[in-house]
Amino acid sequence: LHALFRPSHNNCNCIHPNQNTLIIHHEPRMQGLALVVLPIALTFVTPTVSFTLQSSPPLSLSTGILNMGILNRVTPDKVSLEIKDPVDPKALEQSKAIMSELKQATGSKVDSKSLLEVAKRFGDVPSDATSFTVSKEECKAAFEQLSDQDRTALVNIHGRVKAFAEMQRKSVNDMEMDIPGGKAGHTVSPCQAAGCYAPGGRYPLPSSVIMTAVTARAAGCETVVLASPKPALITLAAGYIAGADYFLCVGGAQAIAAMAYGVEGQDDMPSCDVICGPGNKWVTAAKSIVNGHCGIDMLAGPSEVLVICDETAQASVVAADLIAQAEHDVVARAILLSTSAKLIDDIDNQVEIQVEALPEPNRSTAREALKQSFAVQCDSIEHCIKISDDIAPEHLEIQTRDAMKVGQSCANYGGLFVGEHAAEVLGDYGAGPNHTLPTGGTGRHTGGLSVFNFLRIRTWMRVDDAQASQGMVDDSITMARLEGLEGHARAAEARSSKKPRTT
């Protein structure tokens, strides 16, 4: 054992504090190491959790192989340690500094010159750029330059997302009802200007342009502002088909500041009433800062998927879905909950095989993300559901028997994907529902992006018959005095047919 686990092994650091314990620091992976059956305890320390296994059950050495796997194995009681605050404290501090710099010249709006300088500093635009905006004509030219296949896919995705969003819009309407002496109701109207963010760092995400801008248009917003750093041709084309009025080639906190406060100077731009879209930790931090000054959809951070599966699932399919999320970003998370230990092992092996087959930089990105990804063996599907509800994942896949029943039993998630064929990636690319979904546990209190994020439900009331409203007036006088608000009571009494109290 001393020879096998010598400190020079590039996958582990090992010490022998005594003859009965062996501590292995797992970073990032150790697989297929033959063990001699000895009466020792093995303590594994991963970047997220540490746990100890004995050489007698529950550790089985029947095969003589200890397979650490590419997914960290976490016991159910440790899962709560994985739930993270969606706002990174350091990113929050940095975002505040960026916003302060951008507003220093004007005091209220973002200064156009300062924004261009910041955009250059962070690589959003080339160092010789004279503007951070792209015209509608340039976006149209990009759309026309696409291949027939690419253009067709973009048009199809646009059509499905638009149809779903328009159906959502039709689901809520103006209404009115009778009240004593009159009518009351609500109106449904869109905000005036929507700010839409689409990531553009590691990979171009034109699908996020469609998901955000098309939804805002379907809600009825008059002005749509789009921001995406270093936009690729396909991203510009998506901006055209989505009907963006302004296209800013900026990202991070600087993009959120520009949309929240508006831009003053060479490239004027109005402030937005609502800002939406996924992004990195600086985007999320900046959205938390401007929330209140304008509306935001959610604090959407790094992408995550959680798969609940039983022995009926196909290991290769589940592995492919875990990798699809892991390749998004080095801080993305893929989580596996299963009742089958064998399936977890099979999925783990498939993840290793499939991730190695990815091109770069996808392979390196996925491998880094998988360091904070994990698998949990649960006692039952009900146990899986409980853990999933605690995590409130962005994407929740169900690959079990009676998948729809299991899915309907889950309470907290961003988007639900039921059955083997309902791949989460189909949701990414425009099956219809929006792919901008809550992450970091925020699915416990909010849902995904929809037309409702851009709509205002405003109530009204009217009294036509003062005499018929007297019962309501009397109730208001009584309640106001119960609350100690004499001014309220006297305002109600001014509408009373009875003699009001004057002292």
PDB file of N, CA, C and O in Angstrom, residues 154 157 198-200 203-212 226 228 232-239 241-242 428-429 435:
ATOM      1  N   LEU A 154     -32.508  28.806 -36.848  1.00  0.00           N
ATOM      2  CA  LEU A 154     -32.792  30.026 -36.095  1.00  0.00           C
ATOM      3  C   LEU A 154     -34.252  30.449 -36.261  1.00  0.00           C
ATOM      4  O   LEU A 154     -34.922  30.809 -35.289  1.00  0.00           O
ATOM      5  N   ILE A 157     -36.543  27.924 -34.318  1.00  0.00           N
ATOM      6  CA  ILE A 157     -36.483  28.146 -32.869  1.00  0.00           C
ATOM      7  C   ILE A 157     -37.239  29.419 -32.499  1.00  0.00           C
ATOM      8  O   ILE A 157     -38.017  29.443 -31.535  1.00  0.00           O
ATOM      9  N   ALA A 198     -27.563  38.326 -22.997  1.00  0.00           N
ATOM     10  CA  ALA A 198     -27.208  37.010 -23.532  1.00  0.00           C
ATOM     11  C   ALA A 198     -25.709  36.800 -23.345  1.00  0.00           C
ATOM     12  O   ALA A 198     -24.912  37.615 -23.821  1.00  0.00           O
ATOM     13  N   PRO A 199     -25.304  35.738 -22.647  1.00  0.00           N
ATOM     14  CA  PRO A 199     -23.873  35.489 -22.437  1.00  0.00           C
ATOM     15  C   PRO A 199     -23.131  35.367 -23.762  1.00  0.00           C
ATOM     16  O   PRO A 199     -23.679  34.898 -24.759  1.00  0.00           O
ATOM     17  N   GLY A 200     -21.872  35.757 -23.748  1.00  0.00           N
ATOM     18  CA  GLY A 200     -21.089  35.662 -24.979  1.00  0.00           C
ATOM     19  C   GLY A 200     -19.631  35.384 -24.717  1.00  0.00           C
ATOM     20  O   GLY A 200     -18.791  35.625 -25.573  1.00  0.00           O
ATOM     21  N   TYR A 203     -18.870  30.604 -24.782  1.00  0.00           N
ATOM     22  CA  TYR A 203     -19.541  30.176 -26.005  1.00  0.00           C
ATOM     23  C   TYR A 203     -20.568  31.240 -26.390  1.00  0.00           C
ATOM     24  O   TYR A 203     -21.179  31.857 -25.522  1.00  0.00           O
ATOM     25  N   PRO A 204     -20.799  31.460 -27.692  1.00  0.00           N
ATOM     26  CA  PRO A 204     -21.894  32.353 -28.091  1.00  0.00           C
ATOM     27  C   PRO A 204     -23.228  31.664 -27.810  1.00  0.00           C
ATOM     28  O   PRO A 204     -23.376  30.470 -28.047  1.00  0.00           O
ATOM     29  N   LEU A 205     -24.198  32.418 -27.285  1.00  0.00           N
ATOM     30  CA  LEU A 205     -25.490  31.826 -26.956  1.00  0.00           C
ATOM     31  C   LEU A 205     -26.624  32.590 -27.638  1.00  0.00           C
ATOM     32  O   LEU A 205     -27.387  33.316 -26.990  1.00  0.00           O
ATOM     33  N   PRO A 206     -26.755  32.435 -28.960  1.00  0.00           N
ATOM     34  CA  PRO A 206     -27.858  33.095 -29.662  1.00  0.00           C
ATOM     35  C   PRO A 206     -29.219  32.624 -29.178  1.00  0.00           C
ATOM     36  O   PRO A 206     -30.201  33.360 -29.280  1.00  0.00           O
ATOM     37  N   SER A 207     -29.282  31.421 -28.644  1.00  0.00           N
ATOM     38  CA  SER A 207     -30.556  30.918 -28.122  1.00  0.00           C
ATOM     39  C   SER A 207     -31.056  31.791 -26.974  1.00  0.00           C
ATOM     40  O   SER A 207     -32.263  32.000 -26.814  1.00  0.00           O
ATOM     41  N   SER A 208     -30.132  32.344 -26.174  1.00  0.00           N
ATOM     42  CA  SER A 208     -30.538  33.229 -25.083  1.00  0.00           C
ATOM     43  C   SER A 208     -31.063  34.563 -25.611  1.00  0.00           C
ATOM     44  O   SER A 208     -31.911  35.196 -24.979  1.00  0.00           O
ATOM     45  N   VAL A 209     -30.557  34.995 -26.771  1.00  0.00           N
ATOM     46  CA  VAL A 209     -31.101  36.193 -27.418  1.00  0.00           C
ATOM     47  C   VAL A 209     -32.572  35.961 -27.753  1.00  0.00           C
ATOM     48  O   VAL A 209     -33.437  36.803 -27.469  1.00  0.00           O
ATOM     49  N   ILE A 210     -32.858  34.812 -28.354  1.00  0.00           N
ATOM     50  CA  ILE A 210     -34.235  34.475 -28.734  1.00  0.00           C
ATOM     51  C   ILE A 210     -35.120  34.378 -27.500  1.00  0.00           C
ATOM     52  O   ILE A 210     -36.217  34.949 -27.445  1.00  0.00           O
ATOM     53  N   MET A 211     -34.646  33.659 -26.494  1.00  0.00           N
ATOM     54  CA  MET A 211     -35.462  33.413 -25.299  1.00  0.00           C
ATOM     55  C   MET A 211     -35.845  34.703 -24.574  1.00  0.00           C
ATOM     56  O   MET A 211     -36.950  34.820 -24.045  1.00  0.00           O
ATOM     57  N   THR A 212     -34.951  35.669 -24.563  1.00  0.00           N
ATOM     58  CA  THR A 212     -35.217  36.897 -23.824  1.00  0.00           C
ATOM     59  C   THR A 212     -35.940  37.937 -24.669  1.00  0.00           C
ATOM     60  O   THR A 212     -37.015  38.416 -24.304  1.00  0.00           O
ATOM     61  N   LEU A 226     -30.702  44.818 -26.191  1.00  0.00           N
ATOM     62  CA  LEU A 226     -29.983  43.546 -26.094  1.00  0.00           C
ATOM     63  C   LEU A 226     -28.516  43.824 -25.810  1.00  0.00           C
ATOM     64  O   LEU A 226     -27.916  44.712 -26.414  1.00  0.00           O
ATOM     65  N   SER A 228     -24.733  41.744 -25.320  1.00  0.00           N
ATOM     66  CA  SER A 228     -23.976  40.487 -25.389  1.00  0.00           C
ATOM     67  C   SER A 228     -22.547  40.822 -25.800  1.00  0.00           C
ATOM     68  O   SER A 228     -22.331  41.457 -26.844  1.00  0.00           O
ATOM     69  N   ALA A 232     -20.935  36.876 -31.768  1.00  0.00           N
ATOM     70  CA  ALA A 232     -20.613  36.129 -32.971  1.00  0.00           C
ATOM     71  C   ALA A 232     -21.641  36.454 -34.051  1.00  0.00           C
ATOM     72  O   ALA A 232     -22.674  37.073 -33.789  1.00  0.00           O
ATOM     73  N   LEU A 233     -21.376  36.028 -35.259  1.00  0.00           N
ATOM     74  CA  LEU A 233     -22.286  36.274 -36.378  1.00  0.00           C
ATOM     75  C   LEU A 233     -23.688  35.764 -36.072  1.00  0.00           C
ATOM     76  O   LEU A 233     -24.686  36.453 -36.320  1.00  0.00           O
ATOM     77  N   ILE A 234     -23.783  34.562 -35.507  1.00  0.00           N
ATOM     78  CA  ILE A 234     -25.078  33.957 -35.211  1.00  0.00           C
ATOM     79  C   ILE A 234     -25.805  34.743 -34.119  1.00  0.00           C
ATOM     80  O   ILE A 234     -27.044  34.835 -34.124  1.00  0.00           O
ATOM     81  N   THR A 235     -25.065  35.338 -33.192  1.00  0.00           N
ATOM     82  CA  THR A 235     -25.681  36.144 -32.133  1.00  0.00           C
ATOM     83  C   THR A 235     -26.273  37.420 -32.714  1.00  0.00           C
ATOM     84  O   THR A 235     -27.384  37.831 -32.348  1.00  0.00           O
ATOM     85  N   LEU A 236     -25.555  38.062 -33.630  1.00  0.00           N
ATOM     86  CA  LEU A 236     -26.069  39.255 -34.305  1.00  0.00           C
ATOM     87  C   LEU A 236     -27.312  38.906 -35.121  1.00  0.00           C
ATOM     88  O   LEU A 236     -28.289  39.662 -35.138  1.00  0.00           O
ATOM     89  N   ALA A 237     -27.266  37.749 -35.786  1.00  0.00           N
ATOM     90  CA  ALA A 237     -28.414  37.297 -36.579  1.00  0.00           C
ATOM     91  C   ALA A 237     -29.621  37.062 -35.691  1.00  0.00           C
ATOM     92  O   ALA A 237     -30.760  37.394 -36.057  1.00  0.00           O
ATOM     93  N   ALA A 238     -29.385  36.497 -34.501  1.00  0.00           N
ATOM     94  CA  ALA A 238     -30.481  36.268 -33.557  1.00  0.00           C
ATOM     95  C   ALA A 238     -31.066  37.599 -33.092  1.00  0.00           C
ATOM     96  O   ALA A 238     -32.278  37.725 -32.901  1.00  0.00           O
ATOM     97  N   GLY A 239     -30.211  38.598 -32.918  1.00  0.00           N
ATOM     98  CA  GLY A 239     -30.683  39.922 -32.544  1.00  0.00           C
ATOM     99  C   GLY A 239     -31.595  40.513 -33.601  1.00  0.00           C
ATOM    100  O   GLY A 239     -32.580  41.197 -33.287  1.00  0.00           O
ATOM    101  N   ILE A 241     -33.519  38.739 -35.910  1.00  0.00           N
ATOM    102  CA  ILE A 241     -34.809  38.047 -35.992  1.00  0.00           C
ATOM    103  C   ILE A 241     -35.654  38.272 -34.743  1.00  0.00           C
ATOM    104  O   ILE A 241     -36.890  38.234 -34.792  1.00  0.00           O
ATOM    105  N   ALA A 242     -35.000  38.549 -33.615  1.00  0.00           N
ATOM    106  CA  ALA A 242     -35.731  38.809 -32.372  1.00  0.00           C
ATOM    107  C   ALA A 242     -36.282  40.228 -32.321  1.00  0.00           C
ATOM    108  O   ALA A 242     -37.105  40.538 -31.458  1.00  0.00           O
ATOM    109  N   ASP A 428     -33.243  23.859 -24.136  1.00  0.00           N
ATOM    110  CA  ASP A 428     -32.246  24.895 -24.414  1.00  0.00           C
ATOM    111  C   ASP A 428     -32.468  25.532 -25.770  1.00  0.00           C
ATOM    112  O   ASP A 428     -32.262  26.728 -25.955  1.00  0.00           O
ATOM    113  N   TYR A 429     -32.866  24.702 -26.729  1.00  0.00           N
ATOM    114  CA  TYR A 429     -32.918  25.164 -28.114  1.00  0.00           C
ATOM    115  C   TYR A 429     -34.323  25.290 -28.674  1.00  0.00           C
ATOM    116  O   TYR A 429     -34.567  25.022 -29.840  1.00  0.00           O
ATOM    117  N   HIS A 435     -35.771  28.958 -21.692  1.00  0.00           N
ATOM    118  CA  HIS A 435     -34.634  28.269 -21.046  1.00  0.00           C
ATOM    119  C   HIS A 435     -33.947  29.143 -19.995  1.00  0.00           C
ATOM    120  O   HIS A 435     -32.973  28.698 -19.374  1.00  0.00           O
TER     121      HIS A 435
END
